[in-house]
Amino acid sequence: MVSHKPVIFVVEPFGGSIRWHNPSLPLIYWDDYAVTRGDGIFESILIRDGHAANLERHAQRFCTSAAALGLPEPILNSWINATQAAIEEFGEGEGKCTWTYSRGRASTGIPTAWVSIQPISDVVLAQREEGVRVMLSERGWSFPSELPAKTLNYAATMATLRLARERGFDDVIFTDPDDGHVLEGATSTVVTVKGDKLRTPYDDTILPGTTQAALFAHAESQGYRCKQKVIDVDYLLAADSVWLVSSTRVAARVRRLGEDKLKAPDNENEIRSLIDAAMTRG
Ligand code: PLP
């Protein structure tokens, strides 16, 4: 039977037990740095056919993020066991699994860690089918580290998304305010398709996407030529198609970019299947 309730397993951060948590009850304390500072990291992982897609890439990025924030190295076995237990509890159907690892309580200094799975929202399911209207927005902030980190601090991103929605858009692509180069989506990686060429923006402030990495590995094996490249907005406008790729939404085609309509390419379904297949293999 398909369960539609969220599932939570608390992870003991130093390798102890995992434990089920009732999703109707509170989980973290008032002085947790996740709440007071957005100080922590996370991963969002697609659960499909009882399987966590692309798990190795997520686990790797999780460890890199922890190192960038100076958090204790995650005990991956615990996270993977909690994920497995949560998948069993969640049951059939696609889900969004989130690993959250906070610096923890100010009063104890012990990190807080948990895994959750929830159904994929109707908005996300619709955007897979219908694509998205995207607002361009300059981004003047980045995480101050040599290592890329997927931090909990998305307040500025969420504010930009709210602004986009007020203006009739569904999503955002950030650009560099200095040179206008394309960076990434609010919660996704930009990928362009032109003939047999797949491109994703190059910039060291971009979070390396697990979906884009899986897509490029799979697409190369199917004869596509894939590369990172410095990209500007004109390059997006000249592509056959532009996609926002990310773990749970998988792929949403950009059908409007600012005031420009991007018409559907003949191979829209082929590209969507290519991205989908990359996730299923991961
Ligand atoms: N870039 C940002 C800023 C993100 O928040 C995300 C995902 O949440 C991505 C890119 C895509 O990463 P992934 O494909 O690993 O989900």
Coordinates of C-alpha atoms and ligand atoms in Angstrom, one line a residue, residues 42-45 54 57-58 61 139 150-151 154 157 174 184-190 205-213 245-250 279, ligand 1:
F42 CA 21.4 18.8 3.7
E43 CA 20.8 16.5 0.7
S44 CA 17.6 15.9 -1.2
I45 CA 17.5 12.5 -2.7
N54 CA 22.3 8.6 -7.2
R57 CA 27.0 11.1 -5.4
H58 CA 24.8 12.5 -2.7
R61 CA 28.7 15.7 -1.6
R139 CA 23.2 36.7 -7.3
K150 CA 24.9 22.4 0.3
T151 CA 24.0 24.5 3.3
Y154 CA 18.3 29.2 1.6
T157 CA 17.1 32.1 -2.4
F174 CA 20.9 33.3 -11.1
E184 CA 22.4 28.0 -11.5
G185 CA 18.7 27.6 -10.7
A186 CA 17.3 28.4 -7.3
T187 CA 17.5 24.7 -6.4
S188 CA 18.7 23.2 -9.6
T189 CA 21.5 23.0 -12.2
V190 CA 21.1 24.6 -15.7
T205 CA 30.3 29.5 -6.9
I206 CA 27.9 26.9 -8.4
L207 CA 26.9 23.9 -6.3
P208 CA 28.0 20.8 -8.3
G209 CA 24.7 18.9 -9.1
T210 CA 24.4 15.2 -8.6
T211 CA 21.7 15.0 -11.3
Q212 CA 23.8 16.9 -13.8
A213 CA 26.7 14.6 -13.1
V245 CA 17.8 19.5 -13.4
S246 CA 17.7 18.4 -9.8
S247 CA 17.2 15.3 -7.7
T248 CA 13.5 15.3 -6.9
R249 CA 12.1 17.4 -9.8
V250 CA 14.5 15.5 -12.1
M279 CA 18.4 9.0 -12.5
Ligands
PLP1 N1 22.1 24.0 -7.3 C1 21.4 24.3 -6.1 C2 21.6 25.7 -5.6 C3 20.6 23.4 -5.5 O1 19.9 23.7 -4.4 C4 20.4 22.1 -6.1 C5 19.6 21.1 -5.5 O2 18.9 21.3 -4.5 C6 21.1 21.8 -7.3 C7 21.9 22.8 -7.8 C8 20.9 20.5 -7.9 O3 21.6 19.5 -7.2 P1 21.1 18.0 -7.3 O4 21.0 17.6 -8.7 O5 22.2 17.3 -6.6 O6 19.8 17.9 -6.6

